[in-house]
Short mmCIF file of C-alpha atoms and ligand atoms in Angstrom, two decimals:
data_model
loop_
_atom_site.label_atom_id
_atom_site.label_comp_id
_atom_site.label_asym_id
_atom_site.label_seq_id
_atom_site.Cartn_x
_atom_site.Cartn_y
_atom_site.Cartn_z
CA UNK A 1 28.95 4.98 5.94
CA UNK A 2 25.48 5.93 4.81
CA UNK A 3 23.37 2.85 4.05
CA UNK A 4 20.10 4.56 3.12
CA UNK A 5 18.17 2.41 0.68
CA UNK A 6 15.46 4.99 0.19
CA UNK A 7 15.64 8.69 0.84
CA UNK A 8 13.90 11.91 0.03
CA UNK A 9 14.99 15.53 -0.08
CA UNK A 10 12.86 18.61 0.38
CA UNK A 11 9.64 16.96 -0.75
CA UNK A 12 6.71 19.31 -1.08
CA UNK A 13 3.13 18.69 -2.10
CA UNK A 14 0.13 20.97 -1.99
CA UNK A 15 -3.39 19.55 -2.28
CA UNK A 16 -5.93 22.30 -2.80
CA UNK A 17 -5.25 24.78 0.00
CA UNK A 18 -3.43 22.24 2.15
CA UNK A 19 0.31 21.72 2.25
CA UNK A 20 0.24 17.94 2.74
CA UNK A 21 4.00 17.42 2.45
CA UNK A 22 6.11 20.26 3.75
CA UNK A 23 9.85 20.16 2.97
CA UNK A 24 10.40 16.61 4.12
CA UNK A 25 13.89 15.14 3.92
CA UNK A 26 14.71 11.74 5.39
CA UNK A 27 17.02 8.77 4.89
CA UNK A 28 15.52 5.32 5.40
CA UNK A 29 18.09 2.63 6.17
CA UNK A 30 18.03 -1.09 5.55
CA UNK A 31 17.22 -3.61 8.33
CA UNK A 32 14.85 -1.11 9.81
CA UNK A 33 11.14 -1.01 10.63
CA UNK A 34 9.96 2.63 10.61
CA UNK A 35 6.58 3.55 12.05
CA UNK A 36 5.17 6.96 11.11
CA UNK A 37 2.48 8.57 13.25
CA UNK A 38 0.77 11.92 13.04
CA UNK A 39 -2.50 13.82 13.03
CA UNK A 40 -5.37 12.89 10.74
CA UNK A 41 -5.14 14.83 7.53
CA UNK A 42 -1.51 15.80 8.16
CA UNK A 43 -0.42 14.31 4.82
CA UNK A 44 0.98 10.89 5.80
CA UNK A 45 -0.74 8.96 3.01
CA UNK A 46 0.27 11.58 0.46
CA UNK A 47 3.89 11.33 1.67
CA UNK A 48 3.85 7.51 1.38
CA UNK A 49 2.40 7.69 -2.13
CA UNK A 50 5.20 10.05 -3.20
CA UNK A 51 7.91 7.92 -1.53
CA UNK A 52 6.52 4.84 -3.26
CA UNK A 53 6.50 6.58 -6.67
CA UNK A 54 2.71 6.33 -6.89
CA UNK A 55 2.29 10.09 -6.99
CA UNK A 56 4.51 13.04 -7.98
CA UNK A 57 5.60 15.74 -5.60
CA UNK A 58 5.51 19.43 -6.55
CA UNK A 59 9.17 19.82 -5.57
CA UNK A 60 11.97 17.70 -4.18
CA UNK A 61 13.34 14.26 -4.99
CA UNK A 62 13.12 10.59 -4.04
CA UNK A 63 16.32 8.54 -4.17
CA UNK A 64 16.66 4.77 -4.40
CA UNK A 65 20.15 3.51 -3.55
CA UNK A 66 21.35 7.08 -4.03
CA UNK A 67 19.81 7.53 -7.50
CA UNK A 68 17.24 10.28 -8.07
CA UNK A 69 14.20 8.39 -9.39
CA UNK A 70 11.60 11.14 -9.11
CA UNK A 71 12.25 12.61 -12.56
CA UNK A 72 12.32 9.30 -14.45
CA UNK A 73 9.78 8.47 -17.16
CA UNK A 74 6.53 6.78 -16.12
CA UNK A 75 7.76 3.54 -17.67
CA UNK A 76 10.97 3.53 -15.63
CA UNK A 77 9.09 4.45 -12.47
CA UNK A 78 6.72 1.54 -13.10
CA UNK A 79 9.74 -0.77 -13.17
CA UNK A 80 10.91 0.53 -9.81
CA UNK A 81 7.41 0.14 -8.40
CA UNK A 82 7.36 -3.48 -9.47
CA UNK A 83 10.89 -4.40 -8.42
CA UNK A 84 11.60 -2.23 -5.46
CA UNK A 85 8.35 -1.69 -3.57
CA UNK A 86 5.63 -3.74 -1.94
CA UNK A 87 2.49 -1.83 -1.02
CA UNK A 88 -0.01 -2.55 1.74
CA UNK A 89 -3.10 -0.39 2.00
CA UNK A 90 -5.78 -0.41 4.67
CA UNK A 91 -8.38 -1.74 2.23
CA UNK A 92 -6.96 -4.90 0.72
CA UNK A 93 -7.44 -4.81 -3.04
CA UNK A 94 -7.71 -8.47 -3.96
CA UNK A 95 -9.06 -9.36 -7.39
CA UNK A 96 -12.43 -11.12 -7.03
CA UNK A 97 -11.98 -13.02 -10.28
CA UNK A 98 -9.04 -14.96 -8.88
CA UNK A 99 -8.49 -17.38 -6.03
CA UNK A 100 -6.36 -16.40 -3.06
CA UNK A 101 -3.36 -18.32 -4.41
CA UNK A 102 -3.75 -16.69 -7.83
CA UNK A 103 -3.97 -13.24 -6.26
CA UNK A 104 -0.60 -13.81 -4.60
CA UNK A 105 1.13 -15.48 -7.55
CA UNK A 106 0.02 -13.13 -10.36
CA UNK A 107 2.49 -10.32 -9.51
CA UNK A 108 5.25 -12.94 -9.36
CA UNK A 109 4.53 -14.26 -12.85
CA UNK A 110 5.82 -11.09 -14.53
CA UNK A 111 9.35 -12.39 -14.09
CA UNK A 112 9.02 -16.00 -12.95
CA UNK A 113 7.53 -19.24 -14.24
CA UNK A 114 4.00 -20.25 -13.25
CA UNK A 115 5.25 -23.24 -11.27
CA UNK A 116 7.84 -21.23 -9.39
CA UNK A 117 5.29 -18.48 -8.64
CA UNK A 118 2.73 -21.00 -7.41
CA UNK A 119 5.27 -22.59 -5.10
CA UNK A 120 6.43 -19.23 -3.66
CA UNK A 121 2.85 -17.98 -3.25
CA UNK A 122 1.99 -21.17 -1.33
CA UNK A 123 4.98 -20.62 0.98
CA UNK A 124 3.85 -17.03 1.69
CA UNK A 125 0.31 -18.23 2.48
CA UNK A 126 1.74 -20.70 5.01
CA UNK A 127 3.36 -17.83 6.94
CA UNK A 128 -0.08 -16.41 7.76
CA UNK A 129 -1.80 -19.82 8.10
CA UNK A 130 -3.88 -19.33 4.98
CA UNK A 131 -2.57 -22.20 2.87
CA UNK A 132 -5.73 -24.25 3.37
CA UNK A 133 -7.75 -21.34 1.92
CA UNK A 134 -5.63 -21.06 -1.21
CA UNK A 135 -8.50 -22.03 -3.53
CA UNK A 136 -11.02 -19.68 -1.92
CA UNK A 137 -12.13 -16.50 -3.64
CA UNK A 138 -11.68 -13.18 -1.77
CA UNK A 139 -15.41 -12.88 -0.94
CA UNK A 140 -15.22 -16.28 0.80
CA UNK A 141 -12.55 -14.99 3.19
CA UNK A 142 -13.02 -13.04 6.40
CA UNK A 143 -11.85 -9.44 6.69
CA UNK A 144 -8.81 -10.57 8.68
CA UNK A 145 -7.91 -13.24 6.15
CA UNK A 146 -8.10 -10.74 3.30
CA UNK A 147 -5.93 -8.35 5.28
CA UNK A 148 -3.29 -11.00 5.97
CA UNK A 149 -3.32 -11.95 2.29
CA UNK A 150 -2.77 -8.34 1.26
CA UNK A 151 0.21 -8.13 3.62
CA UNK A 152 2.01 -11.18 2.29
CA UNK A 153 1.14 -10.29 -1.30
CA UNK A 154 3.32 -7.22 -0.85
CA UNK A 155 6.29 -9.59 -0.28
CA UNK A 156 5.72 -11.34 -3.62
CA UNK A 157 8.80 -10.02 -5.40
CA UNK A 158 10.97 -9.68 -2.27
CA UNK A 159 10.89 -5.89 -2.51
CA UNK A 160 13.60 -3.85 -0.81
CA UNK A 161 11.01 -1.56 0.66
CA UNK A 162 7.53 -2.21 2.03
CA UNK A 163 5.25 0.84 2.14
CA UNK A 164 2.29 0.23 4.44
CA UNK A 165 -0.57 2.65 5.10
CA UNK A 166 -2.50 1.69 8.24
CA UNK A 167 -2.20 -2.05 7.55
CA UNK A 168 -3.89 -3.07 10.81
CA UNK A 169 -6.79 -0.62 11.01
CA UNK A 170 -9.93 -2.37 12.25
CA UNK A 171 -8.13 -5.54 13.33
CA UNK A 172 -8.33 -7.19 16.76
CA UNK A 173 -5.22 -7.00 18.97
CA UNK A 174 -3.98 -10.54 18.19
CA UNK A 175 -4.26 -10.04 14.44
CA UNK A 176 -2.62 -6.64 14.71
CA UNK A 177 0.32 -8.18 16.56
CA UNK A 178 0.63 -10.91 13.95
CA UNK A 179 0.83 -8.34 11.13
CA UNK A 180 3.40 -6.19 12.97
CA UNK A 181 5.38 -9.31 13.76
CA UNK A 182 5.47 -10.30 10.08
CA UNK A 183 6.53 -6.77 9.10
CA UNK A 184 9.25 -6.71 11.77
CA UNK A 185 10.58 -10.06 10.59
CA UNK A 186 10.65 -8.81 6.98
CA UNK A 187 12.45 -5.61 7.99
CA UNK A 188 15.13 -7.54 9.85
CA UNK A 189 16.74 -8.70 6.58
CA UNK A 190 19.94 -6.88 5.72
CA UNK A 191 18.63 -5.42 2.46
CA UNK A 192 15.03 -4.56 3.38
CA UNK A 193 13.11 -1.86 5.15
CA UNK A 194 9.50 -1.32 6.16
CA UNK A 195 7.87 2.11 6.34
CA UNK A 196 4.49 1.91 8.01
CA UNK A 197 2.03 4.69 8.75
CA UNK A 198 -0.13 3.65 11.67
CA UNK A 199 -2.20 5.12 14.48
CA UNK A 200 -1.68 2.02 16.63
CA UNK A 201 0.32 2.29 19.85
CA UNK A 202 1.11 -1.43 19.67
CA UNK A 203 3.62 -0.70 16.91
CA UNK A 204 5.99 0.69 19.56
CA UNK A 205 6.73 -2.93 20.54
CA UNK A 206 7.84 -3.77 17.01
CA UNK A 207 9.27 -0.74 15.20
CA UNK A 208 12.94 0.28 15.34
CA UNK A 209 12.02 3.97 15.00
CA UNK A 210 8.84 5.91 15.65
CA UNK A 211 8.72 9.05 13.52
CA UNK A 212 6.26 11.85 13.97
CA UNK A 213 4.95 13.35 10.75
CA UNK A 214 4.56 17.08 10.85
CA UNK A 215 5.27 20.41 9.27
CA UNK A 216 8.86 20.70 8.19
CA UNK A 217 9.79 17.05 8.51
CA UNK A 218 9.78 13.70 10.25
CA UNK A 219 10.77 14.01 13.90
CA UNK A 220 11.37 11.52 16.68
N1 ATP B 301 -7.48 15.54 -3.92
C1 ATP B 301 -7.38 16.37 -2.89
N2 ATP B 301 -7.66 17.70 -3.03
C2 ATP B 301 -7.56 18.55 -2.00
N3 ATP B 301 -7.16 18.18 -0.76
C3 ATP B 301 -6.88 16.88 -0.57
C4 ATP B 301 -6.97 15.91 -1.61
N4 ATP B 301 -6.59 14.69 -1.10
C5 ATP B 301 -6.30 14.90 0.19
N5 ATP B 301 -6.46 16.19 0.52
C6 ATP B 301 -6.19 16.81 1.83
O1 ATP B 301 -4.79 16.75 2.03
C7 ATP B 301 -4.47 16.50 3.38
C8 ATP B 301 -3.57 15.32 3.53
O2 ATP B 301 -4.29 14.11 3.25
P1 ATP B 301 -3.69 12.70 3.60
O3 ATP B 301 -4.72 11.71 3.20
O4 ATP B 301 -2.34 12.55 3.00
O5 ATP B 301 -3.54 12.76 5.19
P2 ATP B 301 -3.29 11.60 6.25
O6 ATP B 301 -2.28 12.11 7.21
O7 ATP B 301 -3.00 10.33 5.53
O8 ATP B 301 -4.70 11.49 6.98
P3 ATP B 301 -5.35 10.23 7.76
O9 ATP B 301 -4.60 10.09 9.06
O10 ATP B 301 -6.77 10.64 8.00
O11 ATP B 301 -5.23 9.02 6.87
C9 ATP B 301 -5.82 16.37 4.09
O12 ATP B 301 -6.10 17.58 4.73
C10 ATP B 301 -6.79 16.07 2.99
O13 ATP B 301 -8.08 16.54 3.31
MG1 MG B 302 -3.96 8.50 5.46
#
């Protein structure tokens, strides 16, 4: 039986003169940590943005649990983005006006009480040993601490699918391993998957599949 929780069919995207996404079809299954590697400028970030419903493709479709979501209204797509995806980018976008704890709990408060969100955000901070910094503002944190916070913030609403674009770039080996370890643990749940673009070789010790991004598809 096919247990793809996210899939795409014949995705195409041209940016200027470049074909960034070239007829890519793939089925991403649950309980799986996918690493995607490929040349600089090949189109990996563009592909992730389309998969995560942050950008439209020129052609092709994205399916969530078998349903074509690529032609939905912006409002419906926004709902999927909130419920279904957690995003991790290489530059952590934490809001300077809020403390670390608030940064993590704010996305939770859309559908949960303040108390419940605060409690869950605290638990996530403990995973990355940042609970004692919960009242710090982003500028008071180190680069690594901000990065770890951005990773666990993506877990805020227990999304089915984590989309990560170079989440460990610029980190020391130990911190890189910690982040991959957290992602691997998240992906091991029966109803989750992690799709991570990375240029790190260390990911080979953590990912279930290493896919190579190129013209005409995702290969092994
Ligand atoms: N707005 C744009 N207009 C024209 N070309 C663009 C635009 N944005 C990106 N590109 C080009 O599209 C291609 C794909 O970019 P993309 O950022 O998806 O690649 P990437 O594989 O993520 O690269 P990297 O490994 O450096 O992060 C690149 O050649 C890039 O220069
Ligand atoms: Mg990129």
